Short mmCIF file of C-alpha atoms and ligand atoms in Angstrom, two decimals:
data_model
loop_
_atom_site.label_atom_id
_atom_site.label_comp_id
_atom_site.label_asym_id
_atom_site.label_seq_id
_atom_site.Cartn_x
_atom_site.Cartn_y
_atom_site.Cartn_z
CA MET A 1171 117.78 98.81 71.38
CA THR A 1172 115.49 101.56 72.65
CA THR A 1173 115.64 105.29 71.94
CA GLY A 1174 116.18 106.01 75.64
CA PHE A 1175 113.39 108.58 75.64
CA PHE A 1176 111.39 106.69 78.28
CA ASP A 1177 114.42 105.52 80.30
CA GLY A 1178 113.48 104.61 83.86
CA ILE A 1179 109.81 104.01 83.04
CA ALA A 1180 108.67 100.40 83.31
CA PRO A 1181 105.74 98.91 81.36
CA ILE A 1182 102.45 100.01 82.91
CA THR A 1183 100.47 97.22 84.53
CA PHE A 1184 97.20 96.89 86.41
CA GLU A 1185 97.79 97.09 90.17
CA GLY A 1186 94.21 97.62 91.35
CA PRO A 1187 92.37 100.53 92.99
CA ASP A 1188 94.53 100.52 96.14
CA SER A 1189 97.80 101.08 94.32
CA THR A 1190 99.53 104.39 95.01
CA ASN A 1191 101.96 103.97 92.11
CA PRO A 1192 101.35 106.96 89.80
CA LEU A 1193 102.42 104.89 86.80
CA ALA A 1194 100.09 101.93 87.24
CA TYR A 1195 96.56 101.24 86.11
CA ARG A 1196 94.18 101.23 89.03
CA HIS A 1197 90.97 100.63 87.05
CA TYR A 1198 92.00 99.70 83.51
CA ASN A 1199 92.47 95.95 83.58
CA PRO A 1200 92.52 94.99 79.89
CA ASP A 1201 91.69 91.31 80.45
CA GLU A 1202 88.88 91.83 82.94
CA ILE A 1203 85.59 90.57 81.49
CA VAL A 1204 82.81 93.14 81.63
CA MET A 1205 79.43 92.31 80.10
CA GLY A 1206 80.91 89.25 78.44
CA LYS A 1207 83.89 90.92 76.78
CA ARG A 1208 87.45 91.98 77.68
CA MET A 1209 87.59 95.58 78.87
CA ALA A 1210 90.29 96.28 76.26
CA ASP A 1211 87.91 95.12 73.51
CA HIS A 1212 85.11 97.37 74.70
CA LEU A 1213 87.19 100.52 75.12
CA ARG A 1214 89.64 100.09 72.22
CA PHE A 1215 91.97 102.85 73.40
CA ALA A 1216 94.11 104.77 70.93
CA VAL A 1217 96.96 107.27 71.23
CA ALA A 1218 96.76 110.36 68.99
CA TYR A 1219 100.10 110.79 67.22
CA TRP A 1220 99.57 114.52 66.65
CA HIS A 1221 99.16 115.59 70.25
CA SER A 1222 101.70 113.23 71.78
CA PHE A 1223 104.52 113.38 69.22
CA ALA A 1224 103.97 116.17 66.68
CA TRP A 1225 102.62 119.07 68.77
CA GLU A 1226 105.53 121.00 70.27
CA GLY A 1227 103.78 122.81 73.13
CA GLY A 1228 102.80 126.03 71.34
CA ASP A 1229 99.72 128.11 72.03
CA PRO A 1230 98.40 131.29 70.34
CA PHE A 1231 100.75 133.38 72.51
CA GLY A 1232 103.94 131.38 72.48
CA GLY A 1233 105.83 128.68 70.62
CA GLN A 1234 107.50 125.41 71.42
CA THR A 1235 107.98 124.50 75.06
CA PHE A 1236 108.85 120.81 74.68
CA GLU A 1237 112.31 119.58 73.81
CA ARG A 1238 112.31 116.26 72.02
CA PRO A 1239 115.14 114.46 70.28
CA TRP A 1240 113.05 114.27 67.07
CA TYR A 1241 112.82 118.09 66.74
CA PRO A 1242 113.03 119.95 64.44
CA GLN A 1243 110.44 117.88 62.60
CA ASP A 1244 111.74 118.66 59.13
CA ASP A 1245 113.72 115.55 58.37
CA MET A 1246 112.80 111.96 57.49
CA GLY A 1247 115.48 110.51 59.78
CA ARG A 1248 113.93 112.27 62.73
CA ALA A 1249 110.45 111.22 61.50
CA ARG A 1250 111.63 107.61 61.87
CA GLN A 1251 113.06 108.39 65.32
CA LYS A 1252 109.68 109.87 66.28
CA ALA A 1253 107.99 106.65 65.14
CA ASP A 1254 110.46 104.60 67.22
CA VAL A 1255 109.57 106.61 70.34
CA ALA A 1256 105.85 106.39 69.55
CA PHE A 1257 105.96 102.59 69.37
CA GLU A 1258 107.95 102.45 72.60
CA MET A 1259 105.16 104.39 74.28
CA PHE A 1260 102.47 102.15 72.76
CA ASP A 1261 104.31 99.15 74.23
CA LEU A 1262 104.78 100.75 77.65
CA LEU A 1263 101.07 101.59 77.83
CA ASN A 1264 99.97 98.31 76.23
CA VAL A 1265 97.56 100.41 74.16
CA PRO A 1266 95.79 98.53 71.36
CA TYR A 1267 95.59 101.35 68.77
CA PHE A 1268 96.98 104.66 67.54
CA CYS A 1269 95.73 107.31 65.08
CA TRP A 1270 97.54 109.72 62.76
CA HIS A 1271 97.34 112.56 60.26
CA ASP A 1272 99.74 112.40 57.31
CA ALA A 1273 101.37 115.61 58.56
CA ASP A 1274 102.12 114.07 61.98
CA LEU A 1275 104.17 111.29 60.43
CA ARG A 1276 106.37 113.07 57.92
CA PRO A 1277 107.45 116.67 57.27
CA GLU A 1278 105.42 118.81 54.86
CA GLN A 1279 107.28 118.81 51.53
CA GLY A 1280 105.60 121.76 49.83
CA ASN A 1281 104.37 119.75 46.81
CA PHE A 1282 102.06 116.79 46.32
CA ALA A 1283 104.47 114.29 44.76
CA ASP A 1284 106.96 114.54 47.62
CA ASN A 1285 104.21 114.60 50.24
CA LEU A 1286 102.97 111.31 48.81
CA SER A 1287 106.34 109.59 48.49
CA THR A 1288 107.43 110.56 52.02
CA LEU A 1289 104.08 109.38 53.39
CA GLU A 1290 104.56 106.04 51.63
CA GLU A 1291 108.11 105.82 52.98
CA ILE A 1292 107.21 106.53 56.60
CA THR A 1293 104.09 104.34 56.57
CA ASP A 1294 106.20 101.47 55.17
CA TYR A 1295 108.55 102.02 58.10
CA ILE A 1296 105.61 102.11 60.54
CA GLY A 1297 104.16 98.99 58.89
CA GLN A 1298 107.39 97.12 59.66
CA LYS A 1299 107.22 98.26 63.28
CA MET A 1300 103.59 97.10 63.49
CA GLU A 1301 104.62 93.57 62.52
CA SER A 1302 106.30 93.12 65.90
CA SER A 1303 103.93 95.36 67.87
CA LYS A 1304 100.58 94.64 69.51
CA THR A 1305 99.35 98.11 68.55
CA GLY A 1306 97.16 98.48 65.46
CA LEU A 1307 95.82 101.46 63.56
CA LEU A 1308 92.41 102.73 64.70
CA TRP A 1309 92.27 105.38 61.99
CA GLY A 1310 94.23 107.56 59.65
CA THR A 1311 93.29 110.99 58.36
CA ALA A 1312 94.63 113.85 56.27
CA ASN A 1313 95.67 117.12 57.85
CA MET A 1314 93.95 119.56 55.50
CA PHE A 1315 94.00 122.56 57.82
CA SER A 1316 97.57 123.43 58.91
CA ASP A 1317 99.40 124.30 55.71
CA ARG A 1318 98.53 127.70 54.20
CA ARG A 1319 97.22 126.05 51.03
CA TRP A 1320 94.18 124.97 53.07
CA MET A 1321 93.41 128.38 54.54
CA SER A 1322 90.13 128.73 52.59
CA GLY A 1323 89.11 125.10 52.95
CA ALA A 1324 89.93 121.77 51.33
CA ALA A 1325 86.90 120.21 49.55
CA THR A 1326 85.02 123.48 50.07
CA ASN A 1327 87.77 125.73 48.70
CA PRO A 1328 86.70 128.25 46.06
CA ASP A 1329 89.80 127.20 44.07
CA PRO A 1330 89.28 123.87 42.21
CA ASP A 1331 93.04 123.22 42.34
CA VAL A 1332 92.78 122.99 46.12
CA PHE A 1333 89.86 120.55 45.76
CA ALA A 1334 92.11 118.49 43.47
CA PHE A 1335 95.04 118.65 45.93
CA ALA A 1336 92.65 117.57 48.70
CA ALA A 1337 91.26 114.65 46.70
CA ALA A 1338 94.77 113.49 45.80
CA THR A 1339 95.84 113.81 49.44
CA VAL A 1340 92.89 111.85 50.80
CA LYS A 1341 93.50 109.08 48.26
CA GLY A 1342 97.09 108.80 49.52
CA CYS A 1343 95.99 108.78 53.16
CA MET A 1344 93.28 106.16 52.50
CA ASP A 1345 95.84 103.97 50.71
CA ALA A 1346 98.22 104.29 53.68
CA THR A 1347 95.42 103.57 56.18
CA HIS A 1348 94.40 100.50 54.18
CA LYS A 1349 98.01 99.31 53.94
CA LEU A 1350 98.39 99.52 57.74
CA GLY A 1351 95.14 97.64 58.41
CA GLY A 1352 93.29 100.72 59.68
CA GLN A 1353 89.91 100.09 61.25
CA ASN A 1354 88.41 103.42 60.09
CA TYR A 1355 89.21 106.48 58.01
CA VAL A 1356 88.33 109.90 59.48
CA LEU A 1357 87.54 113.25 57.87
CA TRP A 1358 87.52 116.25 60.16
CA GLY A 1359 86.87 119.50 58.31
CA GLY A 1360 88.63 122.13 60.35
CA ARG A 1361 88.58 124.60 57.47
CA GLU A 1362 85.45 123.25 55.78
CA GLY A 1363 83.39 126.23 56.79
CA TYR A 1364 83.78 129.98 56.53
CA GLU A 1365 85.23 133.07 58.12
CA THR A 1366 82.61 135.41 56.61
CA LEU A 1367 79.49 134.86 54.53
CA LEU A 1368 80.48 138.01 52.59
CA ASN A 1369 82.89 135.91 50.51
CA THR A 1370 81.23 132.48 50.79
CA ASP A 1371 78.79 130.61 48.55
CA LEU A 1372 77.55 128.29 51.28
CA GLY A 1373 75.29 126.19 49.03
CA GLN A 1374 78.01 125.51 46.47
CA GLU A 1375 80.56 124.66 49.16
CA LEU A 1376 78.19 122.13 50.75
CA ASP A 1377 77.54 120.51 47.36
CA HIS A 1378 81.29 120.19 46.78
CA MET A 1379 81.75 118.68 50.23
CA GLY A 1380 78.95 116.18 49.55
CA ARG A 1381 80.48 115.23 46.20
CA PHE A 1382 83.93 114.88 47.77
CA LEU A 1383 82.64 112.55 50.47
CA ASN A 1384 80.86 110.44 47.85
CA MET A 1385 84.20 110.07 46.04
CA VAL A 1386 85.80 108.95 49.31
CA VAL A 1387 83.12 106.28 49.76
CA ASP A 1388 83.46 105.13 46.13
CA TYR A 1389 87.22 104.85 46.56
CA LYS A 1390 86.83 102.87 49.78
CA HIS A 1391 84.79 100.26 47.89
CA LYS A 1392 87.13 100.32 44.93
CA ILE A 1393 90.15 99.37 47.03
CA GLY A 1394 88.20 96.97 49.26
CA PHE A 1395 88.83 98.94 52.45
CA LYS A 1396 86.64 97.29 55.08
CA GLY A 1397 86.96 100.03 57.68
CA THR A 1398 84.32 102.65 58.43
CA ILE A 1399 84.39 106.15 56.94
CA LEU A 1400 83.82 108.66 59.75
CA VAL A 1401 83.19 112.39 59.82
CA GLU A 1402 83.95 114.35 62.97
CA PRO A 1403 81.58 117.13 64.01
CA LYS A 1404 82.87 120.39 65.46
CA PRO A 1405 81.03 123.73 65.43
CA GLN A 1406 83.93 126.13 65.03
CA GLU A 1407 87.69 126.56 65.59
CA PRO A 1408 89.68 127.03 63.45
CA SER A 1409 86.87 128.29 61.16
CA LYS A 1410 84.31 130.74 62.50
CA HIS A 1411 81.65 128.29 61.42
CA GLN A 1412 82.22 124.66 60.42
CA TYR A 1413 79.75 122.82 58.21
CA ASP A 1414 80.03 119.64 60.33
CA PHE A 1415 78.64 121.64 63.25
CA ASP A 1416 77.33 118.82 65.44
CA ALA A 1417 75.96 115.28 65.17
CA ALA A 1418 72.48 116.39 64.08
CA THR A 1419 73.89 118.70 61.37
CA CYS A 1420 76.19 115.97 60.05
CA ILE A 1421 73.34 113.46 59.94
CA GLY A 1422 71.22 115.88 57.88
CA PHE A 1423 74.19 116.46 55.56
CA LEU A 1424 74.84 112.73 55.13
CA ARG A 1425 71.19 112.09 54.30
CA LYS A 1426 71.07 114.97 51.80
CA TYR A 1427 74.04 113.54 49.89
CA GLY A 1428 72.90 109.90 50.09
CA LEU A 1429 75.64 108.81 52.51
CA GLU A 1430 73.59 107.74 55.54
CA ASN A 1431 74.41 104.06 55.09
CA GLU A 1432 78.07 104.62 54.30
CA VAL A 1433 79.41 107.13 56.80
CA LYS A 1434 79.28 107.28 60.59
CA LEU A 1435 80.35 109.84 63.16
CA ASN A 1436 83.50 110.25 65.22
CA LEU A 1437 82.30 112.24 68.21
CA GLU A 1438 84.60 114.29 70.42
CA GLN A 1439 83.84 115.27 73.99
CA GLY A 1440 85.25 118.80 73.69
CA HIS A 1441 83.51 119.44 70.37
CA ALA A 1442 80.17 118.48 71.90
CA ILE A 1443 80.72 121.09 74.60
CA LEU A 1444 81.73 123.76 72.04
CA ALA A 1445 78.46 123.05 70.21
CA GLY A 1446 76.50 123.67 73.40
CA HIS A 1447 75.75 119.99 73.99
CA SER A 1448 76.85 117.32 76.42
CA PHE A 1449 78.95 114.41 75.14
CA GLU A 1450 76.15 111.94 75.89
CA HIS A 1451 73.76 114.10 73.87
CA GLU A 1452 75.94 113.77 70.78
CA ILE A 1453 76.34 110.02 71.34
CA ALA A 1454 72.60 109.54 71.85
CA VAL A 1455 71.78 111.54 68.68
CA ALA A 1456 74.20 109.47 66.58
CA ALA A 1457 73.04 106.21 68.19
CA ALA A 1458 69.37 107.02 67.52
CA GLU A 1459 70.25 107.17 63.81
CA GLY A 1460 72.55 104.13 63.83
CA MET A 1461 75.49 106.39 63.02
CA LEU A 1462 77.68 106.10 66.13
CA GLY A 1463 81.16 105.29 64.86
CA SER A 1464 83.96 106.17 67.26
CA ILE A 1465 84.88 108.67 69.96
CA ASP A 1466 87.64 111.20 70.52
CA MET A 1467 87.96 111.33 74.29
CA ASN A 1468 89.15 114.54 75.93
CA ARG A 1469 87.73 117.51 77.83
CA ASN A 1470 87.84 121.27 77.57
CA ASP A 1471 88.60 123.74 80.28
CA TYR A 1472 85.05 124.82 81.08
CA GLN A 1473 86.13 128.35 81.97
CA SER A 1474 88.22 129.15 78.91
CA GLY A 1475 85.73 128.29 76.16
CA TRP A 1476 88.43 126.84 73.89
CA ASP A 1477 88.98 123.37 72.51
CA THR A 1478 91.76 122.79 75.02
CA ASP A 1479 91.99 119.03 74.35
CA GLN A 1480 92.86 118.00 77.91
CA PHE A 1481 92.93 114.44 79.09
CA PRO A 1482 89.58 113.37 80.62
CA ASN A 1483 89.30 113.40 84.41
CA ASN A 1484 85.60 113.48 85.17
CA VAL A 1485 84.29 110.00 85.92
CA PRO A 1486 80.54 110.82 86.09
CA GLU A 1487 80.70 112.56 82.69
CA VAL A 1488 82.59 109.69 81.10
CA ALA A 1489 80.20 107.16 82.69
CA LEU A 1490 77.17 108.69 80.97
CA ALA A 1491 79.01 108.69 77.63
CA TYR A 1492 79.83 104.98 77.91
CA TYR A 1493 76.32 104.27 79.15
CA HIS A 1494 74.92 105.49 75.82
CA ILE A 1495 77.69 103.73 73.90
CA LEU A 1496 76.86 100.43 75.59
CA LYS A 1497 73.15 100.97 75.01
CA ALA A 1498 73.94 101.49 71.32
CA GLY A 1499 75.74 98.13 71.20
CA GLY A 1500 79.30 99.38 71.64
CA LEU A 1501 81.87 101.05 69.43
CA GLY A 1502 82.08 98.47 66.62
CA THR A 1503 85.12 99.27 64.45
CA GLY A 1504 85.53 102.50 66.45
CA GLY A 1505 87.41 103.08 69.66
CA THR A 1506 88.35 105.58 72.34
CA ASN A 1507 90.98 107.86 70.84
CA PHE A 1508 92.72 110.22 73.27
CA ASP A 1509 92.50 113.36 71.16
CA ALA A 1510 94.17 115.02 74.13
CA LYS A 1511 97.41 116.81 74.76
CA LEU A 1512 99.60 117.64 77.71
CA ARG A 1513 99.54 121.13 79.17
CA ARG A 1514 102.48 123.02 77.71
CA GLN A 1515 104.25 123.11 81.09
CA SER A 1516 104.21 119.30 81.29
CA LEU A 1517 107.63 118.83 79.78
CA ASP A 1518 108.72 115.36 80.76
CA ALA A 1519 108.44 111.95 79.14
CA GLN A 1520 106.81 110.80 82.37
CA ASP A 1521 104.05 113.42 81.92
CA LEU A 1522 103.17 111.86 78.57
CA ILE A 1523 102.84 108.42 80.14
CA ALA A 1524 100.99 109.65 83.23
CA ALA A 1525 98.48 111.54 81.09
CA HIS A 1526 97.53 108.40 79.19
CA VAL A 1527 97.51 106.21 82.30
CA GLY A 1528 95.14 108.67 84.00
CA GLY A 1529 92.94 109.02 80.92
CA MET A 1530 92.63 105.27 80.51
CA ASP A 1531 91.85 104.84 84.20
CA VAL A 1532 89.15 107.53 84.16
CA CYS A 1533 87.58 105.89 81.11
CA ALA A 1534 87.78 102.42 82.66
CA ARG A 1535 86.13 103.66 85.87
CA GLY A 1536 83.37 105.43 83.97
CA PHE A 1537 82.93 102.45 81.70
CA LYS A 1538 82.60 100.03 84.61
CA ALA A 1539 80.04 102.32 86.25
CA ALA A 1540 78.11 102.40 82.96
CA ALA A 1541 78.20 98.62 82.67
CA ALA A 1542 77.00 98.28 86.27
CA MET A 1543 74.07 100.60 85.53
CA ILE A 1544 73.16 98.58 82.45
CA GLU A 1545 73.37 95.31 84.39
CA ASP A 1546 71.30 96.73 87.23
CA GLY A 1547 68.74 97.92 84.69
CA GLY A 1548 67.43 100.78 86.84
CA LEU A 1549 67.45 103.40 84.09
CA ASP A 1550 65.94 101.00 81.56
CA ALA A 1551 63.17 100.10 83.99
CA ALA A 1552 62.45 103.78 84.59
CA LEU A 1553 62.29 104.39 80.83
CA ALA A 1554 60.01 101.41 80.27
CA ASP A 1555 57.76 102.69 83.01
CA ARG A 1556 57.68 106.24 81.61
CA TYR A 1557 56.74 105.10 78.11
CA ALA A 1558 54.51 102.20 79.21
CA GLY A 1559 51.39 103.88 77.83
CA TRP A 1560 52.76 103.46 74.32
CA THR A 1561 52.73 99.68 74.57
CA GLY A 1562 48.92 99.66 74.51
CA ALA A 1563 47.12 98.74 71.27
CA GLU A 1564 45.11 101.96 71.19
CA ALA A 1565 48.24 104.12 71.45
CA GLN A 1566 49.95 102.18 68.67
CA GLU A 1567 46.89 102.41 66.41
CA MET A 1568 46.80 106.17 66.95
CA LEU A 1569 50.17 106.52 65.21
CA ASN A 1570 48.58 105.13 62.04
CA SER A 1571 45.39 107.17 62.25
CA ASP A 1572 44.68 110.87 61.65
CA LEU A 1573 43.72 114.05 63.46
CA ASP A 1574 39.96 113.57 62.77
CA SER A 1575 39.70 110.19 64.40
CA ILE A 1576 42.03 111.14 67.25
CA GLN A 1577 39.85 114.14 68.04
CA ALA A 1578 36.74 111.96 67.93
CA ARG A 1579 38.34 109.52 70.39
CA VAL A 1580 39.43 112.30 72.77
CA LEU A 1581 35.83 113.54 72.80
CA SER A 1582 34.15 110.17 73.11
CA GLN A 1583 36.47 108.85 75.85
CA GLY A 1584 36.79 112.22 77.59
CA ILE A 1585 40.60 111.89 77.51
CA ASN A 1586 42.14 114.28 80.03
CA PRO A 1587 45.84 113.46 80.72
CA ALA A 1588 47.09 113.35 84.30
CA PRO A 1589 50.71 114.71 84.45
CA GLN A 1590 53.28 112.29 85.88
CA SER A 1591 56.57 113.13 87.59
CA GLY A 1592 59.68 112.99 85.37
CA ARG A 1593 61.63 111.97 88.52
CA GLN A 1594 64.86 113.62 87.34
CA GLU A 1595 66.36 113.97 90.82
CA VAL A 1596 65.49 110.37 91.67
CA LEU A 1597 67.32 109.26 88.52
CA GLU A 1598 70.30 111.52 89.19
CA ASN A 1599 70.56 110.02 92.67
CA TYR A 1600 70.41 106.58 91.10
CA VAL A 1601 73.36 107.39 88.80
CA ASN A 1602 75.33 108.67 91.78
CA ARG A 1603 75.16 105.23 93.38
CA PHE A 1604 77.31 103.92 90.53
CA VAL A 1605 79.81 106.71 89.84
C1 LIG B 1477 90.45 118.93 66.06
C2 LIG B 1477 90.08 117.56 65.76
C3 LIG B 1477 91.17 116.71 65.12
C4 LIG B 1477 90.57 115.48 64.51
C5 LIG B 1477 91.44 114.82 63.48
O1 LIG B 1477 89.79 119.63 66.81
O2 LIG B 1477 89.61 116.96 66.93
O3 LIG B 1477 92.16 116.41 66.05
O4 LIG B 1477 90.26 114.55 65.48
O5 LIG B 1477 91.72 115.66 62.43
NI1 LIG B 1478 89.26 118.44 68.58
NI1 LIG B 1479 89.23 114.95 67.21
#
């Protein structure tokens, strides 16, 4: 028996690029082999429970616009109904993964003991559903930013009782993630930052955050959780400044607190833009350090300057992101999570399906373009050519020498570099052949 929420919508299948059916995949063909692997296994798509089922359509100027049979979300019966609808959507989309926050799954109870027991109850229910579903858990996480108790931070809160509440909460969420076979556990610190330095001891807060994350890693090993611990950079919003500002900042933080071999990054397209970067920049920075973990795929409205969490629709942008992911050896335990929500005027069940179908198709198209560029090898050849000088023995020896001997060599050989073209436009034209 179904909930009826998606009545009239058939399972979404691949119909090819010529299809005009708005509810069909035109590019995402899960079983198609690309670079030796099923497309589904490269992309590892996930639905974000919070945007698709918990968010009610509010914005800073107005409240709920959606009407769903599982509202108001203050009751465990309706939490189960919400889970039923979620799994119906996962089946319709044939999506391999989903992701959640504790607060998306069950109502806030106002105290820790009841938060924990209701989380256990609903994740047991979800676990039963997963037994007959093809959809697995990409990651779980704790929402430590919505309730007012978190207003001054979680692990970075000046009040040690909030640190304790946060630690207890994360333990419960890690246990639930482990129970459901989660592939990763994510920490995004929306309120781990500050509103004003006038009331903030930045050094102490960072030390607490480093200690907290070490406890998370210790607990992962204690319970034998094989997934990856991920932190998610974002420069601001909701805090004025967030400590996990961008990939480079997070990497410095992880090294300072001895976590560089334990924790990787979950990078989000819109967060990269908020930090003044491109998505491929963030991916390349993480990949260069071996810390690429997973991606949250979305886009911002480039005029509004907010984290608008829209579904992706720009193939060339997505192609460059997947190009760097493929170059880094793929997503590993990570995946492509649609941390994306409908516009608040998109009221219908069909909008929810169409948004994911479009997002998956845009990603598949970009991914295939990226794979074609890798297989063609044009960018790699251009790189090899540009750095060819460094393959010489003299250049390599220089890296192990010193300023004295380098100066002597420049004088004796009369070294006088001849500038070479960077060929940016040539390379941009090359990319345009594929996207
Ligand atoms: C918010 C974040 C959030 C994380 C999970 O901007 O992207 O959705 O992905 O807490
Ligand atoms: Ni975000
Ligand atoms: Ni995110």
